[in-house]
CSV table of C-alpha atoms and ligand atoms in Angstrom, one decimal:
chain,number,residue,atom,x,y,z
A,10,MET,CA,20.2,5.1,-19.3
A,11,ARG,CA,18.6,1.9,-20.5
A,12,GLN,CA,15.3,3.1,-19.1
A,13,SER,CA,15.0,5.8,-21.6
A,14,HIS,CA,15.0,3.3,-24.5
A,15,GLN,CA,12.0,1.6,-22.9
A,16,LEU,CA,9.9,4.7,-22.2
A,17,PRO,CA,8.6,5.2,-25.7
A,18,LEU,CA,7.2,1.7,-25.5
A,19,VAL,CA,5.1,2.6,-22.5
A,20,GLY,CA,4.2,5.8,-24.3
A,21,LEU,CA,3.0,3.9,-27.3
A,22,LEU,CA,1.0,1.6,-25.1
A,23,LEU,CA,-0.6,4.5,-23.4
A,24,PHE,CA,-1.5,6.3,-26.5
A,25,SER,CA,-3.3,3.2,-27.7
A,26,LEU,CA,-5.3,3.1,-24.4
A,27,ILE,CA,-5.9,6.7,-23.7
A,28,PRO,CA,-8.1,8.0,-26.4
A,29,SER,CA,-10.8,5.4,-25.7
A,30,GLN,CA,-10.5,5.4,-21.9
A,31,LEU,CA,-8.7,8.1,-19.9
A,32,CYS,CA,-10.1,11.0,-21.9
A,33,THR,CA,-13.7,10.0,-22.0
A,34,ILE,CA,-14.5,8.8,-18.5
A,35,CYS,CA,-15.6,12.1,-17.1
A,36,GLU,CA,-17.8,12.6,-20.2
A,37,VAL,CA,-16.1,15.7,-21.3
A,38,SER,CA,-12.8,14.7,-23.0
A,39,LEU,CA,-9.6,16.1,-21.7
A,40,GLU,CA,-6.9,17.6,-23.8
A,41,ASN,CA,-4.3,15.1,-25.0
A,42,TYR,CA,-1.5,16.7,-23.1
A,43,SER,CA,-3.2,15.8,-19.9
A,44,CYS,CA,-3.1,12.2,-20.9
A,45,LEU,CA,0.6,12.3,-21.2
A,46,THR,CA,0.7,13.2,-17.5
A,47,VAL,CA,-0.2,9.6,-16.6
A,48,LEU,CA,3.1,8.2,-18.1
A,49,PRO,CA,5.2,8.6,-14.9
A,50,LEU,CA,2.6,6.7,-13.0
A,51,LEU,CA,3.0,3.6,-15.2
A,52,ASN,CA,6.7,3.9,-15.1
A,53,THR,CA,6.7,4.0,-11.3
A,54,MET,CA,4.4,0.9,-11.1
A,55,ILE,CA,6.2,-1.1,-13.7
A,56,ASN,CA,9.6,-0.5,-12.1
A,57,SER,CA,8.1,-1.5,-8.8
A,58,LYS,CA,8.6,-5.1,-9.7
A,59,TYR,CA,12.1,-4.6,-8.4
A,60,ALA,CA,10.8,-3.5,-5.1
A,61,ARG,CA,9.9,-6.5,-3.0
A,62,GLY,CA,6.8,-7.2,-1.0
A,63,ILE,CA,3.2,-7.9,-1.2
A,64,GLN,CA,2.5,-4.4,-2.5
A,65,ALA,CA,3.1,-6.1,-5.9
A,66,ALA,CA,-0.4,-7.5,-5.6
A,67,ASN,CA,-1.9,-4.0,-5.5
A,68,VAL,CA,0.2,-2.9,-8.5
A,69,LEU,CA,-0.7,-6.1,-10.4
A,70,LEU,CA,-4.4,-5.5,-9.7
A,71,SER,CA,-4.3,-2.0,-11.0
A,72,LEU,CA,-2.2,-2.8,-14.1
A,73,ARG,CA,-4.6,-5.6,-15.0
A,74,LEU,CA,-7.6,-3.3,-14.5
A,75,VAL,CA,-6.3,-0.9,-17.1
A,76,GLY,CA,-5.5,-3.8,-19.5
A,77,ILE,CA,-1.7,-4.2,-19.0
A,78,GLN,CA,-0.2,-7.6,-18.4
A,79,ASP,CA,3.0,-8.0,-16.5
A,80,GLN,CA,4.0,-11.7,-16.1
A,81,SER,CA,7.0,-11.0,-14.0
A,82,LEU,CA,5.0,-9.0,-11.5
A,83,GLU,CA,2.5,-11.9,-11.4
A,84,ARG,CA,5.3,-14.4,-10.7
A,85,GLN,CA,6.5,-12.1,-7.9
A,86,VAL,CA,3.0,-12.1,-6.2
A,87,ILE,CA,2.8,-15.9,-6.5
A,88,GLN,CA,6.4,-16.2,-5.0
A,89,GLU,CA,5.4,-13.9,-2.2
A,90,VAL,CA,2.3,-16.0,-1.3
A,91,LYS,CA,4.4,-19.2,-1.4
A,92,GLU,CA,7.1,-17.7,0.8
A,93,ASN,CA,4.4,-16.6,3.3
A,94,GLU,CA,2.9,-20.0,3.4
A,95,GLU,CA,6.2,-21.6,4.1
A,96,LYS,CA,7.2,-19.2,6.9
A,97,LYS,CA,4.8,-20.2,9.6
A,98,GLY,CA,3.6,-17.3,11.8
A,99,LEU,CA,4.7,-14.7,9.3
A,100,ASP,CA,1.2,-14.6,7.8
A,101,LEU,CA,-0.3,-12.2,5.4
A,102,THR,CA,-3.0,-10.0,6.9
A,103,SER,CA,-6.5,-10.5,5.7
A,104,GLY,CA,-6.4,-7.4,3.5
A,105,GLN,CA,-3.1,-8.4,1.9
A,106,LEU,CA,-4.6,-11.8,1.1
A,107,ALA,CA,-7.7,-10.2,-0.3
A,108,LEU,CA,-5.5,-8.1,-2.6
A,109,VAL,CA,-3.8,-11.3,-3.7
A,110,VAL,CA,-7.1,-12.9,-4.5
A,111,LEU,CA,-8.3,-9.8,-6.4
A,112,SER,CA,-5.1,-9.6,-8.4
A,113,LEU,CA,-4.6,-13.3,-9.2
A,114,GLY,CA,-8.1,-14.6,-8.9
A,115,ALA,CA,-9.5,-13.7,-12.3
A,116,CYS,CA,-6.6,-15.4,-14.1
A,117,GLN,CA,-6.7,-18.9,-12.6
A,118,ASN,CA,-4.4,-20.3,-15.2
A,119,SER,CA,-1.5,-18.5,-13.6
A,120,ASP,CA,0.2,-21.2,-11.5
A,121,GLU,CA,-1.0,-24.7,-10.6
A,122,THR,CA,0.8,-24.8,-7.3
A,123,ILE,CA,-1.2,-21.9,-6.0
A,124,THR,CA,-4.8,-23.2,-5.7
A,125,TYR,CA,-7.1,-20.4,-6.0
A,126,VAL,CA,-9.9,-22.1,-4.1
A,127,HIS,CA,-7.4,-22.6,-1.3
A,128,LEU,CA,-6.7,-18.8,-1.2
A,129,VAL,CA,-10.4,-18.0,-1.1
A,130,SER,CA,-11.0,-20.4,1.8
A,131,GLN,CA,-8.0,-19.0,3.6
A,132,LEU,CA,-9.5,-15.6,3.2
A,133,GLU,CA,-12.8,-16.8,4.6
A,134,LYS,CA,-10.9,-17.9,7.7
A,135,LYS,CA,-9.0,-14.6,8.0
A,136,PHE,CA,-12.2,-12.6,7.7
A,137,GLN,CA,-13.7,-14.7,10.5
A,138,GLU,CA,-10.6,-14.1,12.7
A,139,GLU,CA,-11.1,-10.3,12.2
A,140,ILE,CA,-14.7,-10.7,13.4
A,141,LYS,CA,-13.7,-12.9,16.3
A,142,ASN,CA,-11.2,-10.2,17.4
A,143,MET,CA,-13.9,-7.6,17.3
A,144,VAL,CA,-16.1,-9.7,19.5
A,145,THR,CA,-13.3,-10.1,22.1
A,146,HIS,CA,-11.7,-6.7,21.8
A,147,ASN,CA,-14.4,-4.1,22.1
A,148,GLY,CA,-15.2,-4.0,18.4
A,149,ASN,CA,-11.6,-3.6,17.2
A,150,PRO,CA,-10.6,-5.9,14.4
A,151,LEU,CA,-7.1,-7.4,14.0
A,152,THR,CA,-6.3,-4.9,11.3
A,153,ASN,CA,-8.8,-2.2,10.3
A,154,TYR,CA,-12.0,-1.6,8.3
A,155,TYR,CA,-10.1,-0.8,5.1
A,156,GLN,CA,-8.8,-4.4,5.1
A,157,LEU,CA,-12.2,-5.8,6.3
A,158,SER,CA,-13.8,-4.1,3.3
A,159,LEU,CA,-11.2,-5.6,1.0
A,160,ASP,CA,-12.0,-9.0,2.5
A,161,VAL,CA,-15.7,-8.6,1.8
A,162,LEU,CA,-15.1,-7.3,-1.7
A,163,ALA,CA,-12.8,-10.3,-2.6
A,164,LEU,CA,-15.1,-12.8,-1.0
A,165,CYS,CA,-18.1,-11.3,-2.8
A,166,LEU,CA,-16.4,-11.2,-6.2
A,167,PHE,CA,-14.9,-14.7,-5.9
A,168,ASN,CA,-17.8,-16.6,-4.4
A,169,GLY,CA,-16.3,-16.9,-1.0
A,170,LYS,CA,-18.5,-17.5,2.0
A,171,TYR,CA,-19.5,-14.5,4.1
A,172,SER,CA,-22.7,-13.7,6.0
A,173,VAL,CA,-24.9,-10.8,4.9
A,174,THR,CA,-26.1,-10.5,8.5
A,175,GLU,CA,-22.5,-10.0,9.7
A,176,VAL,CA,-21.9,-7.4,7.0
A,177,ASN,CA,-25.1,-5.7,8.1
A,178,LYS,CA,-24.0,-5.8,11.7
A,179,TYR,CA,-20.5,-4.5,11.3
A,180,PHE,CA,-20.6,-2.0,8.4
A,181,THR,CA,-23.0,0.6,9.9
A,182,PRO,CA,-21.6,3.9,8.8
A,183,GLU,CA,-21.5,5.1,12.4
A,184,ASN,CA,-19.1,2.4,13.4
A,185,LYS,CA,-16.0,3.9,15.1
A,186,ASN,CA,-13.8,1.9,12.7
A,187,PHE,CA,-14.7,4.4,9.9
A,188,TYR,CA,-13.1,7.1,11.9
A,189,PHE,CA,-9.6,7.9,13.1
A,190,GLY,CA,-10.3,10.1,16.1
A,191,SER,CA,-13.1,12.4,14.9
A,192,GLN,CA,-11.9,12.3,11.3
A,193,PHE,CA,-13.8,10.2,8.8
A,194,SER,CA,-11.4,8.0,6.8
A,195,VAL,CA,-12.2,8.5,3.2
A,196,ASP,CA,-9.9,5.5,2.1
A,197,THR,CA,-11.9,3.3,4.5
A,198,GLY,CA,-15.3,4.6,3.5
A,199,ALA,CA,-14.5,4.3,-0.2
A,200,MET,CA,-13.4,0.7,0.1
A,201,ALA,CA,-16.5,-0.1,2.1
A,202,VAL,CA,-18.8,1.4,-0.6
A,203,LEU,CA,-17.1,-0.8,-3.2
A,204,ALA,CA,-17.6,-3.9,-0.9
A,205,LEU,CA,-21.2,-3.1,-0.1
A,206,THR,CA,-22.0,-2.4,-3.7
A,207,CYS,CA,-20.7,-5.8,-4.6
A,208,VAL,CA,-22.8,-7.4,-1.9
A,209,LYS,CA,-25.9,-5.4,-3.0
A,210,ARG,CA,-25.4,-6.6,-6.6
A,211,SER,CA,-25.1,-10.2,-5.5
A,212,ILE,CA,-28.3,-9.9,-3.5
A,213,ILE,CA,-30.2,-8.4,-6.4
A,214,ASN,CA,-29.0,-11.0,-9.0
A,215,GLY,CA,-29.8,-13.8,-6.6
A,216,GLN,CA,-26.2,-15.0,-6.1
A,217,ILE,CA,-26.6,-14.6,-2.3
A,218,LYS,CA,-29.7,-14.9,-0.2
A,219,ALA,CA,-30.8,-12.0,1.9
A,220,SER,CA,-34.0,-10.5,3.2
A,221,GLU,CA,-35.6,-7.3,1.9
A,222,MET,CA,-34.6,-5.7,5.2
A,223,ASP,CA,-30.9,-6.7,4.6
A,224,LEU,CA,-31.0,-5.1,1.2
A,225,LYS,CA,-32.6,-2.0,2.5
A,226,HIS,CA,-29.9,-1.6,5.2
A,227,ILE,CA,-27.1,-2.1,2.7
A,228,ASN,CA,-28.6,0.6,0.5
A,229,ASN,CA,-28.8,3.0,3.4
A,230,TYR,CA,-25.2,2.3,4.4
A,231,ILE,CA,-24.0,3.0,0.9
A,232,GLU,CA,-26.0,6.2,0.8
A,233,SER,CA,-24.7,7.4,4.1
A,234,LEU,CA,-21.1,6.5,3.3
A,235,VAL,CA,-21.3,8.3,0.0
A,236,LYS,CA,-22.5,11.4,1.8
A,237,LYS,CA,-19.6,11.3,4.2
A,238,ILE,CA,-17.1,10.8,1.3
A,239,LEU,CA,-18.6,13.8,-0.6
A,240,HIS,CA,-18.5,15.8,2.6
A,241,GLU,CA,-14.7,15.4,2.5
A,242,LYS,CA,-14.4,17.0,-0.9
A,243,LYS,CA,-12.0,19.9,-0.9
A,244,GLU,CA,-12.2,23.2,-2.7
A,245,ASN,CA,-9.6,22.0,-5.3
A,246,GLY,CA,-11.6,18.8,-6.0
A,247,LEU,CA,-9.5,16.3,-4.1
A,248,ILE,CA,-11.5,14.0,-1.8
A,249,GLY,CA,-10.0,13.5,1.7
A,250,ASN,CA,-6.4,14.0,0.6
A,251,VAL,CA,-4.4,13.3,-2.5
A,252,PHE,CA,-3.9,9.7,-1.5
A,253,SER,CA,-7.5,8.8,-0.9
A,254,THR,CA,-8.9,10.5,-3.9
A,255,GLY,CA,-8.4,7.6,-6.4
A,256,GLU,CA,-10.4,5.2,-4.2
A,257,ALA,CA,-13.0,7.9,-3.5
A,258,MET,CA,-13.5,8.3,-7.2
A,259,GLN,CA,-14.0,4.6,-7.6
A,260,ALA,CA,-16.6,4.6,-4.9
A,261,LEU,CA,-18.4,7.5,-6.5
A,262,TYR,CA,-18.3,5.9,-10.0
A,263,VAL,CA,-20.2,2.8,-8.7
A,264,SER,CA,-22.7,4.8,-6.6
A,265,ALA,CA,-23.8,7.4,-9.1
A,266,ASN,CA,-27.5,7.0,-8.3
A,267,TYR,CA,-26.9,7.8,-4.6
A,268,TYR,CA,-26.0,11.5,-5.2
A,269,ASN,CA,-27.0,14.4,-7.4
A,270,GLN,CA,-24.9,15.2,-10.5
A,271,THR,CA,-24.4,18.7,-9.0
A,272,GLU,CA,-22.8,17.2,-5.9
A,273,TRP,CA,-19.6,16.0,-7.6
A,274,ASP,CA,-17.7,17.6,-10.4
A,275,CYS,CA,-15.7,14.6,-11.6
A,276,GLN,CA,-13.8,16.8,-14.1
A,277,GLN,CA,-12.5,19.1,-11.4
A,278,THR,CA,-11.3,16.1,-9.3
A,279,LEU,CA,-9.6,14.6,-12.3
A,280,ARG,CA,-7.9,17.9,-13.1
A,281,ALA,CA,-6.6,18.1,-9.5
A,282,VAL,CA,-5.3,14.6,-9.7
A,283,LEU,CA,-3.5,15.2,-13.0
A,284,LYS,CA,-1.9,18.3,-11.5
A,285,GLU,CA,-0.7,16.2,-8.5
A,286,ILE,CA,0.7,13.6,-10.8
A,287,SER,CA,2.7,16.2,-12.7
A,288,GLN,CA,4.1,17.4,-9.3
A,289,GLY,CA,5.3,13.9,-8.5
A,290,SER,CA,2.9,13.2,-5.6
A,291,PHE,CA,2.5,9.6,-6.7
A,292,HIS,CA,6.1,8.5,-6.8
A,293,MET,CA,5.4,5.5,-4.5
A,294,PRO,CA,4.3,2.4,-6.5
A,295,ILE,CA,1.4,1.9,-4.0
A,296,ALA,CA,0.2,5.5,-4.5
A,297,ALA,CA,0.4,5.1,-8.2
A,298,ALA,CA,-1.5,1.8,-8.1
A,299,GLN,CA,-4.3,3.3,-6.0
A,300,ILE,CA,-4.9,6.2,-8.3
A,301,LEU,CA,-4.5,4.6,-11.7
A,302,PRO,CA,-7.8,2.6,-12.1
A,303,ALA,CA,-9.9,5.7,-11.5
A,304,LEU,CA,-8.1,7.6,-14.2
A,305,PHE,CA,-9.2,4.9,-16.6
A,306,GLY,CA,-12.7,4.9,-15.4
A,307,LYS,CA,-12.2,1.4,-13.8
A,308,THR,CA,-13.1,0.2,-10.3
A,309,TYR,CA,-12.2,-2.9,-8.3
A,310,LEU,CA,-15.7,-4.1,-9.1
A,311,ASP,CA,-14.5,-4.6,-12.7
A,312,VAL,CA,-12.1,-7.3,-11.7
A,313,ASN,CA,-14.0,-10.1,-13.3
A,314,ASN,CA,-15.1,-8.3,-16.4
A,315,SER,CA,-12.2,-6.3,-17.8
A,316,PHE,CA,-9.2,-8.2,-16.8
A,317,SER,CA,-6.3,-8.9,-19.0
A,318,CYS,CA,-5.2,-12.4,-18.4
A,319,GLY,CA,-2.9,-13.4,-21.2
A,320,SER,CA,-2.9,-13.6,-24.9
A,321,GLY,CA,-3.8,-10.6,-26.8
A,322,SER,CA,-2.7,-8.1,-24.2
A,323,PHE,CA,0.4,-6.0,-23.9
A,324,ASN,CA,3.4,-7.5,-22.4
A,325,ILE,CA,5.8,-4.8,-21.5
A,326,SER,CA,9.2,-4.9,-20.0
A,327,ILE,CA,11.0,-1.9,-18.7
A,328,HIS,CA,14.5,-1.9,-17.1
A,329,LYS,CA,15.4,-1.0,-13.7
A,330,PRO,CA,16.2,2.7,-13.4
A,331,SER,CA,19.6,3.6,-12.3
A,332,PRO,CA,19.3,4.6,-8.6
A,333,VAL,CA,18.8,8.3,-8.0
A,334,GLU,CA,21.9,9.8,-6.3
A,335,PRO,CA,21.1,11.4,-3.0
A,336,SER,CA,21.2,15.2,-3.2
A,337,SER,CA,24.9,16.0,-3.6
A,338,SER,CA,24.5,19.4,-2.0
A,339,SER,CA,26.1,19.0,1.4
A,340,SER,CA,24.1,21.7,3.1
A,341,TRP,CA,22.7,20.8,6.5
A,342,ILE,CA,19.5,21.8,8.1
A,343,SER,CA,18.3,21.8,11.7
A,344,VAL,CA,14.9,20.7,13.0
A,345,ASN,CA,13.3,20.4,16.4
A,346,TYR,CA,12.2,16.8,17.2
A,347,THR,CA,9.8,15.9,20.0
A,348,VAL,CA,8.5,12.7,21.4
A,349,LYS,CA,5.2,13.2,23.3
A,350,ILE,CA,3.7,10.6,25.6
A,351,ASN,CA,2.5,12.4,28.7
A,352,LYS,CA,5.7,14.3,29.1
A,353,THR,CA,7.4,15.8,26.1
A,354,TYR,CA,11.0,15.0,25.2
A,355,SER,CA,12.7,17.4,22.7
A,356,THR,CA,16.0,17.7,21.0
A,357,ASN,CA,17.5,19.7,18.2
A,358,VAL,CA,18.7,17.6,15.3
A,359,THR,CA,21.0,18.4,12.4
A,360,VAL,CA,20.4,16.4,9.2
A,361,LYS,CA,21.4,16.8,5.5
A,362,ASN,CA,19.1,18.9,3.4
A,363,GLY,CA,16.6,16.6,1.7
A,364,SER,CA,16.4,14.2,4.7
A,365,VAL,CA,13.1,12.5,5.6
A,366,PHE,CA,11.4,12.2,9.0
A,367,LEU,CA,13.0,8.8,9.5
A,368,ASP,CA,16.5,10.3,9.2
A,369,VAL,CA,15.6,12.7,12.0
A,370,MET,CA,14.4,9.9,14.2
A,371,LYS,CA,17.6,7.9,13.6
A,372,ARG,CA,19.8,10.9,14.4
A,373,ALA,CA,17.9,11.6,17.6
A,374,GLN,CA,18.2,8.0,18.6
A,375,GLN,CA,22.0,8.3,18.2
A,376,ILE,CA,21.9,11.4,20.5
A,377,ASN,CA,19.9,9.8,23.2
A,378,GLU,CA,19.1,6.1,22.9
A,379,THR,CA,16.9,5.9,26.0
A,380,VAL,CA,14.6,8.7,25.1
A,381,PHE,CA,14.5,8.4,21.3
A,382,ARG,CA,14.8,4.7,20.6
A,383,PHE,CA,12.2,3.4,18.2
A,384,THR,CA,11.2,0.5,16.1
A,385,TYR,CA,9.4,0.3,12.7
A,386,VAL,CA,8.1,-2.2,10.2
A,387,GLU,CA,8.1,-2.0,6.4
A,388,THR,CA,4.6,-1.7,4.9
A,389,SER,CA,3.4,-1.0,1.4
A,390,TRP,CA,3.5,2.7,2.2
A,391,GLY,CA,7.0,2.5,3.6
A,392,PRO,CA,8.2,2.4,7.2
A,393,TYR,CA,5.5,2.5,9.9
A,394,ILE,CA,6.6,3.4,13.4
A,395,THR,CA,5.6,0.7,15.8
A,396,SER,CA,7.2,1.8,19.1
A,397,VAL,CA,9.1,4.7,20.7
A,398,GLN,CA,10.8,4.3,24.1
A,399,GLY,CA,9.6,0.7,24.0
A,400,LEU,CA,5.9,1.8,24.0
A,401,GLU,CA,4.1,-0.2,21.3
A,402,ALA,CA,1.2,0.7,19.1
A,403,ASN,CA,-1.7,-1.8,19.5
A,404,SER,CA,-4.7,-2.2,17.3
A,405,ASN,CA,-6.7,-3.8,20.1
A,406,ASP,CA,-6.4,-0.5,22.1
A,407,ARG,CA,-6.5,1.6,18.9
A,408,THR,CA,-3.2,3.2,19.9
A,409,TYR,CA,-0.5,4.5,17.5
A,410,TRP,CA,2.4,6.9,17.0
A,411,GLU,CA,1.0,9.9,15.2
A,412,LEU,CA,3.3,12.1,13.1
A,413,LEU,CA,2.9,15.8,13.2
A,414,SER,CA,4.6,18.9,11.9
A,415,GLU,CA,3.9,22.3,13.6
A,416,GLY,CA,1.2,20.4,15.6
A,417,LYS,CA,-0.6,19.2,12.4
A,418,PRO,CA,-0.9,15.6,11.4
A,419,LEU,CA,1.2,14.6,8.4
A,420,SER,CA,-0.4,12.9,5.4
A,421,GLN,CA,2.8,11.0,4.6
A,422,GLY,CA,4.8,8.4,6.5
A,423,VAL,CA,8.3,8.7,8.0
A,424,GLY,CA,10.0,7.3,4.9
A,425,SER,CA,8.6,9.9,2.5
A,426,TYR,CA,8.0,13.1,4.4
A,427,VAL,CA,10.9,15.5,3.6
A,428,VAL,CA,11.7,17.8,6.5
A,429,HIS,CA,12.5,21.5,6.3
A,430,ASN,CA,14.9,23.7,8.1
A,431,GLY,CA,13.6,25.1,11.4
A,432,GLU,CA,10.6,22.7,11.3
A,433,ASN,CA,9.0,21.4,14.6
A,434,LEU,CA,8.4,17.7,14.2
A,435,GLU,CA,6.7,15.4,16.6
A,436,VAL,CA,5.7,11.8,17.2
A,437,ARG,CA,2.8,11.7,19.6
A,438,TRP,CA,1.3,8.7,21.5
A,439,SER,CA,-2.3,8.8,20.3
A,440,THR,CA,-5.5,6.9,20.0
A,441,TYR,CA,-7.6,6.7,16.8
B,518,CBY,N1,-4.0,-1.0,4.0
B,518,CBY,C1,-4.1,-0.7,5.3
B,518,CBY,O1,-4.4,-1.5,6.2
B,518,CBY,C2,-4.1,0.8,5.8
B,518,CBY,C3,-5.4,1.4,5.7
B,518,CBY,C4,-5.4,2.9,5.9
B,518,CBY,C5,-6.8,3.5,5.9
B,518,CBY,C6,-4.5,3.6,4.7
B,518,CBY,C7,-4.0,4.9,5.4
B,518,CBY,C8,-5.3,3.8,3.4
B,518,CBY,C9,-4.7,3.1,2.2
B,518,CBY,N2,-5.1,3.5,1.1
B,518,CBY,O2,-4.0,2.1,2.4
B,518,CBY,C10,-4.7,3.4,7.1
B,518,CBY,N3,-3.8,4.4,6.8
B,518,CBY,C11,-4.8,3.0,8.4
B,518,CBY,C12,-5.9,1.9,8.8
B,518,CBY,C13,-4.1,3.5,9.5
B,518,CBY,C14,-4.1,2.9,10.9
B,518,CBY,C15,-3.2,1.7,11.0
B,518,CBY,C16,-3.4,0.8,12.2
B,518,CBY,C17,-4.3,-0.4,12.0
B,518,CBY,N4,-4.9,-0.9,13.0
B,518,CBY,O3,-4.4,-0.9,10.9
B,518,CBY,C18,-3.6,4.1,11.8
B,518,CBY,C19,-2.8,3.8,13.0
B,518,CBY,C20,-4.8,5.0,12.1
B,518,CBY,C21,-2.8,4.8,10.7
B,518,CBY,N5,-3.2,4.5,9.4
B,518,CBY,C22,-1.7,5.7,11.0
B,518,CBY,C23,-1.0,6.4,10.1
B,518,CBY,C24,0.1,7.3,10.5
B,518,CBY,C25,1.4,6.4,10.6
B,518,CBY,C26,2.4,6.9,11.6
B,518,CBY,C27,3.4,5.9,12.0
B,518,CBY,N6,3.3,5.4,13.2
B,518,CBY,O4,4.3,5.5,11.2
B,518,CBY,C28,0.1,8.4,9.3
B,518,CBY,C29,1.5,8.8,8.9
B,518,CBY,C30,-0.7,9.6,9.8
B,518,CBY,C31,0.0,10.4,10.9
B,518,CBY,N7,0.0,11.7,10.6
B,518,CBY,O5,0.4,10.0,11.9
B,518,CBY,C32,-0.7,7.6,8.2
B,518,CBY,N8,-1.3,6.6,8.8
B,518,CBY,C33,-0.8,8.0,6.9
B,518,CBY,C34,-0.2,9.3,6.4
B,518,CBY,C35,-1.5,7.2,5.9
B,518,CBY,C36,-1.5,7.6,4.4
B,518,CBY,C37,-0.2,7.3,3.7
B,518,CBY,C38,0.2,8.3,2.7
B,518,CBY,C39,1.6,8.3,2.3
B,518,CBY,N9,1.9,8.9,1.2
B,518,CBY,O6,2.4,7.7,2.9
B,518,CBY,C40,-2.8,6.7,3.9
B,518,CBY,C41,-2.7,6.3,2.5
B,518,CBY,C42,-2.7,5.5,4.9
B,518,CBY,C43,-1.7,4.4,4.5
B,518,CBY,N10,-2.1,6.1,6.2
B,518,CBY,CO1,-2.6,5.4,7.8
B,518,CBY,C44,-4.0,7.5,4.2
B,518,CBY,C45,-4.1,8.8,3.4
B,518,CBY,O7,-3.4,9.8,3.7
B,518,CBY,N11,-5.0,8.9,2.4
B,518,CBY,C46,-4.1,-2.3,3.4
B,518,CBY,C47,-2.9,-3.1,3.3
B,518,CBY,C48,-3.2,-4.5,2.7
B,518,CBY,O8,-1.9,-2.5,2.6
C-alpha cells in the first residue's frame, strides 16, 4: 500500500524528464501516453535496491545515465564490492567489476574507502586474466565476450591500461565468441560496438596511441558488427530478441555513420519496445536496467558526460512493495520434462498453475534424484543451471545446459519462464 503513495513522485520525476528526452530521441516525437509506459520500468529498478547482488551496479548505471540519483543503491554497490574484497576467492567476474567501475567511476566522491584507481587497476588485471585464459584454452575466455567488451569499455572510458593490438587481435567479428552455436549474439555484438567505438574515439583524439592500420581495422570491425546486428532485426522492429534490443539500440545510436538511414527504423523499434514494456516483459530489474538508457537516447559511452553525481539531481525514495501473493488458484498442470545428454530421460511432472521451469526441475528431482538432480547459481538474470546429473557446464569447453520448449531454445531462464499445461520441456547438454 505504501508504494502507491510513492508512485506519483516517480511520475512527477518522469514528466519532468520525458518531454525533453524520451519523446525526441527518435526525431519524431511520440505521443505522451507512450511516455507513461516507462513508469513501471523505473518502479522495477528503484525497488530493486531491496534485491541483493551485484546487479545493483547495472541498475545504478542506468539510473545515473537518465539523470536519476539513488544514494542507497550506490551504498549497496559499494557494500557489495567491499564484501567481495573480503571474501577471498569469491571474486567478481571481470564484467561485473567493469559494471562497478562504470556505475561508480564517474562519481569519485562516493566513498573514500573504495579507491577508484584501485578498482581500475584490478580491472586491468582481470582483463589480462581473460586474455591469458584464451591463450591457454583454445580462444575461450574465463567468462565471455559480452564481459570482455564491458572490460574494454570501462578501461577505455576510465583511462585504464589496455592494448589496442590486443583489442585488434581478439575482436575480429568472425571470432567464435560472438556466436552461440551458429547464432550471432546481438547482446555481445552490441557491447563490442560500444567498446570499439570508445577505443576508436580515444585513438582519434590522441588519448591512446595506435597506427593508421589499427584504426582502419577497428573501423572495419564496427562496420561489420553493425551489419550483423541489423541483420538480426525482426519484422516487428525488435533486434535479436526483446532483451537484446536496448543494447542493440545503443550500439546503433553511436554508429549512425556506418549504416544507411533506410536500414533502421528507430521509431518502429521504439514502438515495439514500448509495447513490450506495457506487457510486462521487463519485470526483472536487470532487464529494465538494460533497456532504459536507450529509451532516453543515452548510451554507456555517455557515462562521463551526462552523469548525475549529487547535488541538483533527483533523490527519490520508494518503499518496498508488498510481496505479490502466489496465484491463489489451486489448479494443477502437467508437463513433460526431459534431460538430454546422449540418452534422453523423461518424466511427467505435475506442478501448480503459474509455476516456472525451475519448479518443474525441482519436482522432477524429488521424483528421481539420480536422474534429475541439478545445481544452479544465482546470476543477475536469476538462476542459471550449472549441472544436471553431476555433469557441469564449463566455459573452457563452451558447454552449457540449454533450455528448450517443444524443441526450441527459450529466451528466458529457469526462474522466469512460466510453463504451460501439456508443454514439452527439455534441458539439453549443448555446446555454444
Ligand atoms: N553478462 C553475462 O556475462 C551474460 C552475457 C550474455 C550474452 C547475456 C545472455 C546477455 C546480457 N545482456 O547479459 C549471455 N547470455 C551469455 C554469455 C550466455 C553464455 C554463458 C556462459 C559464459 N561462458 O559466460 C551461455 C552459456 C551461452 C548462455 N548465455 C546460456 C543461456 C541459457 C541459460 C540456461 C541455463 N543453463 O540456465 C539461456 C536460458 C538460453 C537457453 N535457451 O538455454 C540464456 N542464456 C538466456 C535466455 C539469456 C538471456 C536472458 C533473458 C531472460 N529474460 O532471462 C540473455 C539476456 C542472456 C543473459 N542469456 Co545467456 C540473452 C538474451 O536473450 N537477449 C554480464 C554479467 C556481468 O552480468
